[in-house]
Amino acid sequence: MTPLAPHLSTFLRAHLPREYGASQHTIASYAHCYRLLLTFAAERRKTRPSQIQIEDLDADLICAFLDHLEVARSNTPR
């Protein structure tokens, strides 16, 4: 299994600002979205968000997360 946390941290702290020139607001927005995803995944997998592995994020989980955003949070595409 491949831990997600180190890769996600590198993406948010190094890749986004250096490669894309992302602002702190953009990085905070990405971090918030990932926090929502990891919390959802942890609830589904019955574990802690810090224990989520890359392999846990399969297509079924992502689709369920997107459905959750629409239904529970009333987030819809514009």
XYZ file of C-alpha atoms in Angstrom:
78
model
C 0.000 0.000 0.000
C 1.159 3.518 -0.765
C 0.594 6.216 1.868
C -1.172 9.251 0.435
C -0.140 11.895 2.978
C 3.487 12.463 1.847
C 2.469 12.789 -1.806
C -0.407 15.110 -1.007
C 1.806 17.277 1.184
C 4.430 17.583 -1.569
C 1.740 18.426 -4.109
C 0.241 21.176 -1.942
C 3.464 22.668 -0.570
C 5.859 22.327 -3.496
C 4.245 21.381 -6.788
C 1.312 23.815 -6.855
C 3.291 26.934 -5.917
C 6.418 26.145 -7.938
C 4.997 24.542 -11.066
C 1.772 26.521 -11.340
C 2.472 29.645 -9.311
C -0.640 28.898 -7.262
C -1.578 31.495 -4.662
C -2.028 30.680 -0.990
C -5.795 31.004 -1.500
C -5.724 28.408 -4.283
C -3.588 26.069 -2.190
C -5.956 26.492 0.771
C -8.906 25.682 -1.499
C -7.206 22.531 -2.772
C -6.337 21.527 0.799
C -9.956 22.003 1.876
C -11.223 19.829 -0.979
C -8.715 17.095 -0.176
C -9.712 17.296 3.493
C -13.338 16.694 2.487
C -12.316 13.751 0.296
C -10.099 12.158 2.939
C -12.734 12.571 5.647
C -15.315 10.946 3.385
C -12.932 8.127 2.435
C -12.025 7.504 6.071
C -15.687 7.216 7.038
C -16.312 4.750 4.198
C -13.186 2.705 4.990
C -13.749 2.945 8.765
C -10.303 4.343 9.444
C -8.655 7.698 10.131
C -7.972 10.175 7.303
C -4.229 9.881 7.962
C -4.447 6.141 7.223
C -5.939 6.502 3.733
C -3.745 4.963 1.046
C -3.586 5.930 -2.636
C -5.126 2.565 -3.503
C -8.188 3.420 -1.371
C -9.143 6.177 -3.809
C -10.728 4.026 -6.495
C -13.351 5.063 -9.051
C -16.247 3.827 -6.915
C -15.135 5.896 -3.928
C -14.590 9.031 -6.031
C -18.042 8.675 -7.629
C -19.616 8.170 -4.196
C -17.760 11.270 -2.944
C -19.038 13.368 -5.851
C -22.578 12.136 -5.181
C -22.083 13.021 -1.504
C -21.032 16.557 -2.459
C -24.178 17.020 -4.537
C -26.628 15.520 -2.048
C -25.237 16.284 1.410
C -23.491 19.572 0.649
C -25.664 20.819 -2.234
C -22.584 21.348 -4.421
C -23.436 21.106 -8.103
C -21.614 21.924 -11.329
C -22.470 25.275 -12.834
